[in-house]
PDB file of C-alpha atoms in Angstrom:
ATOM      1  CA  MET P   1      63.473  74.692 132.931  1.00 60.00           C
ATOM      2  CA  LYS P   2      64.181  72.055 130.124  1.00 58.00           C
ATOM      3  CA  ILE P   3      64.245  74.309 127.349  1.00 66.00           C
ATOM      4  CA  VAL P   4      66.783  76.474 129.212  1.00 52.00           C
ATOM      5  CA  LYS P   5      68.720  73.933 129.822  1.00 56.00           C
ATOM      6  CA  TYR P   6      68.429  73.041 126.084  1.00 51.00           C
ATOM      7  CA  MET P   7      69.649  76.350 124.898  1.00 56.00           C
ATOM      8  CA  ILE P   8      72.044  76.172 127.148  1.00 58.00           C
ATOM      9  CA  SER P   9      73.751  73.401 126.502  1.00 54.00           C
ATOM     10  CA  GLY P  10      73.184  73.928 122.745  1.00 52.00           C
ATOM     11  CA  ILE P  11      75.210  77.297 123.226  1.00 55.00           C
ATOM     12  CA  MET P  12      78.382  75.499 125.028  1.00 58.00           C
ATOM     13  CA  ILE P  13      78.313  72.522 122.253  1.00 59.00           C
ATOM     14  CA  ILE P  14      78.456  75.608 119.255  1.00 55.00           C
ATOM     15  CA  PHE P  15      81.295  77.433 121.305  1.00 48.00           C
ATOM     16  CA  LEU P  16      83.567  74.275 122.100  1.00 54.00           C
ATOM     17  CA  ILE P  17      82.712  73.591 117.811  1.00 54.00           C
ATOM     18  CA  LEU P  18      83.407  76.978 117.386  1.00 50.00           C
ATOM     19  CA  SER P  19      86.873  76.454 119.747  1.00 54.00           C
ATOM     20  CA  VAL P  20      88.195  73.433 118.227  1.00 55.00           C
ATOM     21  CA  ILE P  21      87.138  74.180 114.090  1.00 54.00           C
ATOM     22  CA  PRO P  22      90.371  76.706 113.762  1.00 56.00           C
ATOM     23  CA  TYR P  23      92.945  74.132 114.946  1.00 57.00           C
ATOM     24  CA  LEU P  24      91.378  71.996 111.805  1.00 54.00           C
ATOM     25  CA  ILE P  25      92.384  74.739 109.305  1.00 57.00           C
ATOM     26  CA  THR P  26      95.970  74.115 107.093  1.00 62.00           C
ATOM     27  CA  LEU P  27      97.285  77.671 106.974  1.00 60.00           C
ATOM     28  CA  GLN P  28      98.911  77.899 103.276  1.00 63.00           C
ATOM     29  CA  SER P  29     102.260  79.234 103.439  1.00 59.00           C
ATOM     30  CA  GLU P  30     105.640  78.807 100.996  1.00 60.00           C
ATOM     31  CA  THR P  31     108.953  77.934 101.156  1.00 60.00           C
ATOM     32  CA  LEU P  32     111.169  80.328 100.482  1.00 62.00           C
ATOM     33  CA  ASN P  33     115.035  81.489 100.095  1.00 59.00           C
ATOM     34  CA  LEU P  34     115.815  82.375 103.918  1.00 70.00           C
ATOM     35  CA  GLU P  35     119.577  81.558 103.612  1.00 77.00           C
ATOM     36  CA  ARG P  36     119.771  84.281 101.849  1.00 87.00           C
ATOM     37  CA  PRO P  37     117.011  86.525 100.218  1.00 93.00           C
ATOM     38  CA  PHE P  38     119.083  89.713  99.510  1.00 95.00           C
ATOM     39  CA  TYR P  39     123.016  89.576  98.492  1.00 95.00           C
ATOM     40  CA  ASN P  40     123.858  91.450 101.099  1.00 96.00           C
ATOM     41  CA  SER P  41     121.470  89.939 103.748  1.00 97.00           C
ATOM     42  CA  LEU P  42     122.680  88.186 107.215  1.00 96.00           C
ATOM     43  CA  PHE P  43     121.788  86.514 110.040  1.00 96.00           C
ATOM     44  CA  VAL P  44     122.215  86.887 113.830  1.00 96.00           C
ATOM     45  CA  ASP P  45     120.589  85.828 116.741  1.00 96.00           C
ATOM     46  CA  VAL P  46     119.932  88.361 119.882  1.00 96.00           C
ATOM     47  CA  SER P  47     118.952  86.958 122.974  1.00 92.00           C
ATOM     48  CA  ASP P  48     117.628  83.776 120.903  1.00 92.00           C
ATOM     49  CA  THR P  49     115.638  85.945 118.446  1.00 96.00           C
ATOM     50  CA  LYS P  50     117.646  85.806 114.634  1.00 96.00           C
ATOM     51  CA  LEU P  51     117.580  88.628 113.400  1.00 98.00           C
ATOM     52  CA  HIS P  52     117.953  89.035 109.391  1.00 98.00           C
ATOM     53  CA  TYR P  53     119.407  92.655 107.868  1.00 98.00           C
ATOM     54  CA  ARG P  54     121.238  93.971 104.944  1.00 98.00           C
ATOM     55  CA  VAL P  55     124.387  96.216 104.939  1.00 97.00           C
ATOM     56  CA  TRP P  56     125.444  98.451 102.243  1.00 96.00           C
ATOM     57  CA  ARG P  57     129.091  99.101 103.392  1.00 90.00           C
ATOM     58  CA  SER P  58     131.319 102.750 102.590  1.00 83.00           C
ATOM     59  CA  GLU P  59     135.103 102.803 101.699  1.00 81.00           C
ATOM     60  CA  ASP P  60     134.685 106.032 103.959  1.00 82.00           C
ATOM     61  CA  ILE P  61     132.372 106.281 106.012  1.00 87.00           C
ATOM     62  CA  ARG P  62     130.876 109.165 107.083  1.00 91.00           C
ATOM     63  CA  GLY P  63     127.676 108.335 109.262  1.00 93.00           C
ATOM     64  CA  ASN P  64     126.283 105.190 110.316  1.00 95.00           C
ATOM     65  CA  ILE P  65     122.485 105.378 109.451  1.00 97.00           C
ATOM     66  CA  LEU P  66     119.509 102.490 110.867  1.00 98.00           C
ATOM     67  CA  LEU P  67     116.599 101.851 109.303  1.00 99.00           C
ATOM     68  CA  VAL P  68     113.542 100.384 110.302  1.00 99.00           C
ATOM     69  CA  HIS P  69     110.638  99.465 108.940  1.00 98.00           C
ATOM     70  CA  GLY P  70     106.565  99.932 109.849  1.00 97.00           C
ATOM     71  CA  LEU P  71     103.312  97.010 109.709  1.00 94.00           C
ATOM     72  CA  GLY P  72     103.347  94.697 107.030  1.00 95.00           C
ATOM     73  CA  GLY P  73     107.052  95.961 106.136  1.00 98.00           C
ATOM     74  CA  SER P  74     110.558  95.362 106.038  1.00 98.00           C
ATOM     75  CA  THR P  75     114.235  95.663 104.965  1.00 99.00           C
ATOM     76  CA  PHE P  76     112.763  95.456 101.131  1.00 98.00           C
ATOM     77  CA  SER P  77     110.362  98.824 102.439  1.00 99.00           C
ATOM     78  CA  TRP P  78     113.832 100.787 102.175  1.00 99.00           C
ATOM     79  CA  GLU P  79     116.171  99.227  99.788  1.00 98.00           C
ATOM     80  CA  LYS P  80     115.391 102.701  97.209  1.00 98.00           C
ATOM     81  CA  ALA P  81     116.113 104.863  99.765  1.00 99.00           C
ATOM     82  CA  ALA P  82     119.609 102.469 101.169  1.00 99.00           C
ATOM     83  CA  ASP P  83     121.136 102.705  97.753  1.00 98.00           C
ATOM     84  CA  ILE P  84     121.094 106.741  97.720  1.00 98.00           C
ATOM     85  CA  LEU P  85     122.237 106.859 100.890  1.00 98.00           C
ATOM     86  CA  ASN P  86     124.911 104.355 100.570  1.00 97.00           C
ATOM     87  CA  ASP P  87     125.749 106.124  97.389  1.00 96.00           C
ATOM     88  CA  LYS P  88     127.176 108.895  99.541  1.00 96.00           C
ATOM     89  CA  GLY P  89     129.479 107.465 102.148  1.00 95.00           C
ATOM     90  CA  TYR P  90     127.490 106.093 104.672  1.00 96.00           C
ATOM     91  CA  PHE P  91     127.095 103.110 106.349  1.00 95.00           C
ATOM     92  CA  VAL P  92     123.874 102.060 106.188  1.00 97.00           C
ATOM     93  CA  ILE P  93     122.048  98.986 108.074  1.00 98.00           C
ATOM     94  CA  ALA P  94     118.287  97.462 107.521  1.00 99.00           C
ATOM     95  CA  VAL P  95     116.707  95.654 109.708  1.00 99.00           C
ATOM     96  CA  ASP P  96     113.302  93.191 109.703  1.00 99.00           C
ATOM     97  CA  LEU P  97     112.452  93.656 113.017  1.00 98.00           C
ATOM     98  CA  PRO P  98     110.426  90.094 114.992  1.00 96.00           C
ATOM     99  CA  ALA P  99     107.663  88.396 112.780  1.00 94.00           C
ATOM    100  CA  PHE P 100     108.555  90.547 109.539  1.00 97.00           C
ATOM    101  CA  GLY P 101     110.548  89.937 106.738  1.00 96.00           C
ATOM    102  CA  TYR P 102     113.168  87.594 106.916  1.00 96.00           C
ATOM    103  CA  SER P 103     113.509  87.502 110.781  1.00 97.00           C
ATOM    104  CA  SER P 104     112.104  84.883 112.938  1.00 94.00           C
ATOM    105  CA  ARG P 105     108.833  84.413 114.317  1.00 92.00           C
ATOM    106  CA  GLU P 106     109.081  82.244 117.742  1.00 86.00           C
ATOM    107  CA  SER P 107     105.920  82.450 119.706  1.00 84.00           C
ATOM    108  CA  GLY P 108     104.819  84.578 122.429  1.00 86.00           C
ATOM    109  CA  PHE P 109     107.720  87.393 121.741  1.00 89.00           C
ATOM    110  CA  ASP P 110     107.158  90.504 123.666  1.00 91.00           C
ATOM    111  CA  HIS P 111     106.327  92.965 120.374  1.00 92.00           C
ATOM    112  CA  SER P 112     106.704  96.362 122.711  1.00 92.00           C
ATOM    113  CA  GLN P 113     108.491  99.235 121.435  1.00 94.00           C
ATOM    114  CA  GLU P 114     110.353  99.208 124.999  1.00 95.00           C
ATOM    115  CA  ASN P 115     111.250  95.362 123.677  1.00 95.00           C
ATOM    116  CA  ARG P 116     112.094  95.872 120.514  1.00 96.00           C
ATOM    117  CA  SER P 117     114.129  98.865 121.304  1.00 97.00           C
ATOM    118  CA  ASP P 118     116.666  96.566 123.157  1.00 98.00           C
ATOM    119  CA  LEU P 119     117.115  94.014 121.296  1.00 98.00           C
ATOM    120  CA  LEU P 120     117.798  96.394 118.465  1.00 98.00           C
ATOM    121  CA  TRP P 121     120.848  97.806 120.440  1.00 98.00           C
ATOM    122  CA  LYS P 122     121.874  94.444 120.659  1.00 97.00           C
ATOM    123  CA  LEU P 123     121.680  94.221 116.979  1.00 97.00           C
ATOM    124  CA  VAL P 124     123.637  97.490 117.101  1.00 96.00           C
ATOM    125  CA  ASP P 125     126.571  96.393 119.309  1.00 93.00           C
ATOM    126  CA  GLU P 126     126.959  93.599 117.139  1.00 93.00           C
ATOM    127  CA  ILE P 127     126.810  95.538 113.999  1.00 93.00           C
ATOM    128  CA  GLU P 128     129.758  97.378 115.452  1.00 91.00           C
ATOM    129  CA  MET P 129     131.702  94.721 116.189  1.00 89.00           C
ATOM    130  CA  SER P 130     131.629  93.089 113.358  1.00 85.00           C
ATOM    131  CA  HIS P 131     131.240  95.758 110.361  1.00 77.00           C
ATOM    132  CA  LEU P 132     132.552  98.715 111.506  1.00 68.00           C
ATOM    133  CA  MET P 133     135.786  98.306 113.923  1.00 61.00           C
ATOM    134  CA  GLY P 134     136.053 101.294 115.305  1.00 58.00           C
ATOM    135  CA  HIS P 135     134.142 103.648 113.186  1.00 63.00           C
ATOM    136  CA  ASN P 136     131.699 103.434 116.018  1.00 64.00           C
ATOM    137  CA  GLU P 137     130.773 106.800 115.658  1.00 81.00           C
ATOM    138  CA  ASN P 138     126.705 107.653 116.959  1.00 93.00           C
ATOM    139  CA  TRP P 139     123.857 106.537 114.743  1.00 97.00           C
ATOM    140  CA  THR P 140     121.673 108.322 112.890  1.00 98.00           C
ATOM    141  CA  LEU P 141     117.539 106.372 113.887  1.00 99.00           C
ATOM    142  CA  VAL P 142     115.621 106.829 110.878  1.00 99.00           C
ATOM    143  CA  GLY P 143     112.249 104.737 110.933  1.00 98.00           C
ATOM    144  CA  HIS P 144     108.456 104.235 109.052  1.00 99.00           C
ATOM    145  CA  SER P 145     105.224 104.504 110.496  1.00 97.00           C
ATOM    146  CA  THR P 146     105.719 102.188 114.111  1.00 95.00           C
ATOM    147  CA  GLY P 147     109.165 101.755 113.353  1.00 97.00           C
ATOM    148  CA  GLY P 148     109.197 105.858 113.754  1.00 96.00           C
ATOM    149  CA  GLY P 149     107.447 104.628 117.935  1.00 94.00           C
ATOM    150  CA  THR P 150     110.804 101.444 117.384  1.00 97.00           C
ATOM    151  CA  VAL P 151     113.156 104.655 116.502  1.00 98.00           C
ATOM    152  CA  ALA P 152     112.402 107.499 118.978  1.00 95.00           C
ATOM    153  CA  THR P 153     112.477 104.792 122.498  1.00 95.00           C
ATOM    154  CA  MET P 154     116.621 103.884 121.300  1.00 97.00           C
ATOM    155  CA  ALA P 155     116.839 106.804 121.728  1.00 96.00           C
ATOM    156  CA  VAL P 156     115.254 107.390 124.766  1.00 95.00           C
ATOM    157  CA  ALA P 157     117.301 104.436 125.810  1.00 96.00           C
ATOM    158  CA  LYS P 158     120.192 105.383 124.651  1.00 96.00           C
ATOM    159  CA  GLU P 159     120.900 109.157 123.852  1.00 96.00           C
ATOM    160  CA  ASN P 160     124.685 109.181 124.564  1.00 95.00           C
ATOM    161  CA  LYS P 161     125.013 106.755 120.590  1.00 96.00           C
ATOM    162  CA  VAL P 162     122.296 108.891 119.300  1.00 98.00           C
ATOM    163  CA  LYS P 163     122.892 111.956 116.587  1.00 97.00           C
ATOM    164  CA  GLU P 164     119.846 111.929 115.663  1.00 98.00           C
ATOM    165  CA  VAL P 165     116.095 110.693 115.091  1.00 98.00           C
ATOM    166  CA  ILE P 166     114.008 110.963 111.896  1.00 99.00           C
ATOM    167  CA  LEU P 167     110.793 109.785 111.651  1.00 98.00           C
ATOM    168  CA  VAL P 168     108.766 108.914 108.325  1.00 99.00           C
ATOM    169  CA  ALA P 169     104.868 109.587 108.803  1.00 97.00           C
ATOM    170  CA  GLY P 170     105.989 107.748 112.047  1.00 95.00           C
ATOM    171  CA  ALA P 171     103.490 106.547 114.864  1.00 90.00           C
ATOM    172  CA  LEU P 172     104.503 107.776 118.531  1.00 86.00           C
ATOM    173  CA  PHE P 173     101.227 108.089 120.567  1.00 74.00           C
ATOM    174  CA  ASN P 174     100.435 104.851 122.303  1.00 64.00           C
ATOM    175  CA  ARG P 175      97.016 103.578 121.984  1.00 61.00           C
ATOM    176  CA  ASP P 176      95.090 102.537 124.524  1.00 54.00           C
ATOM    177  CA  PRO P 177      94.631  98.284 124.726  1.00 54.00           C
ATOM    178  CA  SER P 178      91.923  97.455 122.711  1.00 59.00           C
ATOM    179  CA  VAL P 179      88.868  94.877 122.890  1.00 57.00           C
ATOM    180  CA  THR P 180      90.638  93.200 119.340  1.00 61.00           C
ATOM    181  CA  SER P 181      93.923  92.595 122.038  1.00 62.00           C
ATOM    182  CA  LEU P 182      92.075  91.499 124.972  1.00 66.00           C
ATOM    183  CA  VAL P 183      90.000  88.427 123.529  1.00 61.00           C
ATOM    184  CA  LEU P 184      92.907  86.887 121.617  1.00 60.00           C
ATOM    185  CA  LYS P 185      94.302  85.866 124.867  1.00 69.00           C
ATOM    186  CA  TYR P 186      91.561  83.096 124.276  1.00 60.00           C
ATOM    187  CA  PRO P 187      93.777  80.478 122.692  1.00 65.00           C
ATOM    188  CA  PRO P 188      91.121  79.295 120.064  1.00 62.00           C
ATOM    189  CA  ALA P 189      90.495  83.363 119.085  1.00 66.00           C
ATOM    190  CA  SER P 190      94.164  83.882 118.380  1.00 65.00           C
ATOM    191  CA  LYS P 191      93.647  80.920 116.495  1.00 68.00           C
ATOM    192  CA  TRP P 192      90.669  82.186 114.256  1.00 63.00           C
ATOM    193  CA  MET P 193      92.581  85.318 113.444  1.00 72.00           C
ATOM    194  CA  GLU P 194      95.514  83.317 112.009  1.00 71.00           C
ATOM    195  CA  VAL P 195      92.981  81.776 109.774  1.00 74.00           C
ATOM    196  CA  LEU P 196      91.647  85.236 108.910  1.00 75.00           C
ATOM    197  CA  LEU P 197      94.906  86.122 108.229  1.00 72.00           C
ATOM    198  CA  ASN P 198      95.982  83.336 106.636  1.00 80.00           C
ATOM    199  CA  ARG P 199      92.781  84.067 104.365  1.00 76.00           C
ATOM    200  CA  LEU P 200      91.937  87.035 104.114  1.00 80.00           C
ATOM    201  CA  LEU P 201      95.099  89.371 104.381  1.00 84.00           C
ATOM    202  CA  ILE P 202      98.123  87.352 103.207  1.00 88.00           C
ATOM    203  CA  ASN P 203      97.096  87.501  99.434  1.00 93.00           C
ATOM    204  CA  GLU P 204      98.110  89.424  96.138  1.00 95.00           C
ATOM    205  CA  LYS P 205      95.055  91.165  96.145  1.00 96.00           C
ATOM    206  CA  ARG P 206      94.758  92.191  99.223  1.00 96.00           C
ATOM    207  CA  VAL P 207      98.225  93.033  99.343  1.00 97.00           C
ATOM    208  CA  GLU P 208      97.679  95.252  96.091  1.00 98.00           C
ATOM    209  CA  GLU P 209      94.895  97.559  97.781  1.00 98.00           C
ATOM    210  CA  ILE P 210      96.742  98.192 100.855  1.00 97.00           C
ATOM    211  CA  LEU P 211     100.054  98.994  98.965  1.00 98.00           C
ATOM    212  CA  LEU P 212      97.358 101.186  96.372  1.00 98.00           C
ATOM    213  CA  SER P 213      96.238 103.250  99.744  1.00 98.00           C
ATOM    214  CA  ALA P 214      99.625 103.672 101.293  1.00 98.00           C
ATOM    215  CA  TYR P 215     101.742 104.680  97.759  1.00 98.00           C
ATOM    216  CA  GLY P 216      98.785 106.926  96.776  1.00 97.00           C
ATOM    217  CA  ARG P 217      99.604 104.658  92.923  1.00 97.00           C
ATOM    218  CA  GLN P 218      99.430 101.734  91.538  1.00 98.00           C
ATOM    219  CA  PRO P 219     101.944  99.013  92.865  1.00 98.00           C
ATOM    220  CA  ASP P 220     103.910  97.589  90.571  1.00 98.00           C
ATOM    221  CA  GLU P 221     104.317  93.542  90.441  1.00 98.00           C
ATOM    222  CA  ARG P 222     107.631  93.684  91.811  1.00 98.00           C
ATOM    223  CA  GLU P 223     106.702  95.813  95.122  1.00 98.00           C
ATOM    224  CA  VAL P 224     103.498  93.682  95.259  1.00 98.00           C
ATOM    225  CA  ASN P 225     106.037  90.455  95.714  1.00 96.00           C
ATOM    226  CA  GLY P 226     108.391  92.615  97.677  1.00 97.00           C
ATOM    227  CA  TYR P 227     105.513  92.487 100.661  1.00 98.00           C
ATOM    228  CA  LEU P 228     103.718  89.837 100.194  1.00 96.00           C
ATOM    229  CA  LEU P 229     106.655  87.028  99.700  1.00 95.00           C
ATOM    230  CA  PRO P 230     107.726  87.069 103.353  1.00 95.00           C
ATOM    231  CA  LEU P 231     103.982  87.538 104.801  1.00 94.00           C
ATOM    232  CA  LYS P 232     104.053  84.296 103.220  1.00 93.00           C
ATOM    233  CA  ILE P 233     106.368  82.060 105.186  1.00 93.00           C
ATOM    234  CA  GLU P 234     105.447  80.218 107.607  1.00 90.00           C
ATOM    235  CA  GLY P 235     104.316  81.230 111.121  1.00 89.00           C
ATOM    236  CA  THR P 236     103.523  84.813 110.232  1.00 91.00           C
ATOM    237  CA  GLU P 237      99.489  84.969 111.605  1.00 87.00           C
ATOM    238  CA  ARG P 238     100.734  83.780 114.800  1.00 87.00           C
ATOM    239  CA  ALA P 239     103.421  86.092 115.566  1.00 86.00           C
ATOM    240  CA  LEU P 240     101.084  88.865 113.850  1.00 87.00           C
ATOM    241  CA  VAL P 241      98.534  87.725 116.701  1.00 84.00           C
ATOM    242  CA  ASP P 242     101.006  88.042 119.180  1.00 86.00           C
ATOM    243  CA  MET P 243     101.367  91.666 117.624  1.00 82.00           C
ATOM    244  CA  VAL P 244      98.049  92.740 117.912  1.00 82.00           C
ATOM    245  CA  LYS P 245      98.313  91.049 122.012  1.00 80.00           C
ATOM    246  CA  SER P 246     101.250  92.634 122.968  1.00 78.00           C
ATOM    247  CA  ALA P 247     102.392  95.500 120.891  1.00 78.00           C
ATOM    248  CA  GLY P 248     102.528  98.865 123.437  1.00 76.00           C
ATOM    249  CA  SER P 249     104.807 102.289 123.051  1.00 79.00           C
ATOM    250  CA  ILE P 250     106.332 104.430 126.177  1.00 76.00           C
ATOM    251  CA  ASP P 251     104.628 106.944 127.323  1.00 80.00           C
ATOM    252  CA  PHE P 252     104.649 110.089 125.088  1.00 78.00           C
ATOM    253  CA  ASN P 253     106.087 111.609 128.272  1.00 79.00           C
ATOM    254  CA  SER P 254     109.319 110.500 127.810  1.00 82.00           C
ATOM    255  CA  TYR P 255     109.958 112.209 124.322  1.00 84.00           C
ATOM    256  CA  LYS P 256     109.641 115.233 125.718  1.00 84.00           C
ATOM    257  CA  ASN P 257     112.933 115.140 128.198  1.00 85.00           C
ATOM    258  CA  MET P 258     115.170 113.895 125.158  1.00 88.00           C
ATOM    259  CA  SER P 259     118.102 115.987 123.709  1.00 90.00           C
ATOM    260  CA  VAL P 260     118.257 114.544 120.660  1.00 95.00           C
ATOM    261  CA  PRO P 261     117.075 116.334 117.417  1.00 95.00           C
ATOM    262  CA  ILE P 262     113.971 114.693 116.207  1.00 96.00           C
ATOM    263  CA  TYR P 263     112.957 115.111 113.031  1.00 98.00           C
ATOM    264  CA  GLY P 264     109.736 114.287 110.641  1.00 98.00           C
ATOM    265  CA  ILE P 265     109.418 113.379 107.210  1.00 99.00           C
ATOM    266  CA  TRP P 266     106.069 113.728 106.013  1.00 98.00           C
ATOM    267  CA  GLY P 267     103.521 112.860 102.529  1.00 98.00           C
ATOM    268  CA  THR P 268     100.573 115.595 102.492  1.00 97.00           C
ATOM    269  CA  GLU P 269      98.714 113.133 101.006  1.00 97.00           C
ATOM    270  CA  ASP P 270      99.400 110.487 104.039  1.00 97.00           C
ATOM    271  CA  LYS P 271      95.833 108.346 104.253  1.00 96.00           C
ATOM    272  CA  TRP P 272      97.744 105.893 107.267  1.00 96.00           C
ATOM    273  CA  VAL P 273      99.350 108.204 109.629  1.00 96.00           C
ATOM    274  CA  GLU P 274      97.493 111.793 108.804  1.00 95.00           C
ATOM    275  CA  LEU P 275      99.982 115.022 108.865  1.00 95.00           C
ATOM    276  CA  ASP P 276      97.726 116.641 112.271  1.00 93.00           C
ATOM    277  CA  GLN P 277      99.379 113.224 113.757  1.00 92.00           C
ATOM    278  CA  ALA P 278     103.442 114.917 112.875  1.00 93.00           C
ATOM    279  CA  GLU P 279     101.607 118.558 113.972  1.00 90.00           C
ATOM    280  CA  ARG P 280     100.238 116.963 117.279  1.00 89.00           C
ATOM    281  CA  VAL P 281     103.664 116.033 118.010  1.00 90.00           C
ATOM    282  CA  GLU P 282     105.307 119.391 116.763  1.00 89.00           C
ATOM    283  CA  ARG P 283     102.856 121.135 119.083  1.00 87.00           C
ATOM    284  CA  ILE P 284     104.262 119.023 121.928  1.00 85.00           C
ATOM    285  CA  LEU P 285     107.768 118.648 121.266  1.00 86.00           C
ATOM    286  CA  PRO P 286     109.669 121.652 120.866  1.00 82.00           C
ATOM    287  CA  HIS P 287     112.684 120.305 119.253  1.00 86.00           C
ATOM    288  CA  PHE P 288     110.379 118.451 116.576  1.00 94.00           C
ATOM    289  CA  MET P 289     111.066 119.932 113.048  1.00 96.00           C
ATOM    290  CA  LEU P 290     108.854 118.415 110.132  1.00 97.00           C
ATOM    291  CA  TYR P 291     109.582 118.126 106.646  1.00 98.00           C
ATOM    292  CA  THR P 292     106.464 118.040 103.753  1.00 98.00           C
ATOM    293  CA  ILE P 293     106.891 116.016 101.041  1.00 98.00           C
ATOM    294  CA  GLU P 294     103.650 117.252  98.246  1.00 98.00           C
ATOM    295  CA  GLY P 295     101.443 114.723  96.965  1.00 97.00           C
ATOM    296  CA  ALA P 296     103.215 112.083  98.905  1.00 98.00           C
ATOM    297  CA  GLY P 297     101.374 109.249 100.648  1.00 98.00           C
ATOM    298  CA  HIS P 298     102.561 106.950 103.781  1.00 98.00           C
ATOM    299  CA  MET P 299     105.787 105.498 101.861  1.00 98.00           C
ATOM    300  CA  ALA P 300     107.426 108.402 100.561  1.00 98.00           C
ATOM    301  CA  MET P 301     110.601 106.792 101.126  1.00 99.00           C
ATOM    302  CA  GLU P 302     109.448 104.197  98.497  1.00 99.00           C
ATOM    303  CA  THR P 303     107.445 107.121  95.988  1.00 99.00           C
ATOM    304  CA  HIS P 304     109.235 109.892  96.603  1.00 99.00           C
ATOM    305  CA  VAL P 305     112.359 108.013  97.685  1.00 99.00           C
ATOM    306  CA  GLU P 306     115.063 111.145  95.693  1.00 99.00           C
ATOM    307  CA  GLU P 307     112.939 114.021  97.503  1.00 99.00           C
ATOM    308  CA  CYS P 308     112.751 112.080 100.780  1.00 99.00           C
ATOM    309  CA  THR P 309     116.132 110.807 100.591  1.00 99.00           C
ATOM    310  CA  ASP P 310     117.392 114.554  99.563  1.00 99.00           C
ATOM    311  CA  ILE P 311     116.104 115.576 102.932  1.00 99.00           C
ATOM    312  CA  ILE P 312     117.613 113.040 105.116  1.00 99.00           C
ATOM    313  CA  LEU P 313     121.052 113.936 103.969  1.00 98.00           C
ATOM    314  CA  ASN P 314     119.889 117.352 104.185  1.00 98.00           C
ATOM    315  CA  ILE P 315     119.584 116.528 108.217  1.00 98.00           C
ATOM    316  CA  ILE P 316     122.571 114.497 108.849  1.00 96.00           C
ATOM    317  CA  ASP P 317     124.922 116.346 106.919  1.00 86.00           C
TER     318      ASP P 317
END
């Protein structure tokens, strides 16, 4: 009996030590220019959340486009495409979702697609009042990867405000809550995850490896820094853990009755959201139209920007 008691006591001591250690580890972060990261950066407080967005204005507005990035991305993911779309006369907005880019990282934020949708529609209302002033036409919503789920949810919420939805390697299908999300409800486990993200993910070598896989080619220094620098902002790790705990999509059946046209643009070599997912959407949604870009990976709007924007313009013109 004494041996069992000693074992239990030992396990409890180890458990307590492991629960305390992550709080003693200092997370590495950098001080960046958060006031104006880009020449066209703007900030707005929406529902107590500070959102960073970028505006590409046009004299004669042909239409309004909202660009939403995917996991780990930011407005940087869209800037090449935004330049081209703006040159064609479109008023373009790209936004950083909470926890990403230069938007806020408050603890406990609800990262569900439904809440993201509500937040972005409030942002659109702000933009229409402050920038468009009478040009409040319906919006073309373009989302990459998990951002595809965000814009599709926006369309379900306000069909009357949406001209069309375009998914670039869009992730629509909901995933069941993972064991990880349940474990992370224990605060020390969340703190350990923050430490691991800080030490193992948020560094130049790891970001370069991720982009190599997503791009399907070697990223250059500017591309690596474009993704790495926002991840180094203080609070990113905690915000990413919150995202794992609260992320969730609406029921896929919600898209079936949507009258808004929905399109997909996929790279044939996408290893992250593979082409068969687009084909699955195509089978379920009769109004879905799929375009493919030969040889492109997961980030076609960056690596094959001309082909990708040509398709977008063909859809919306």
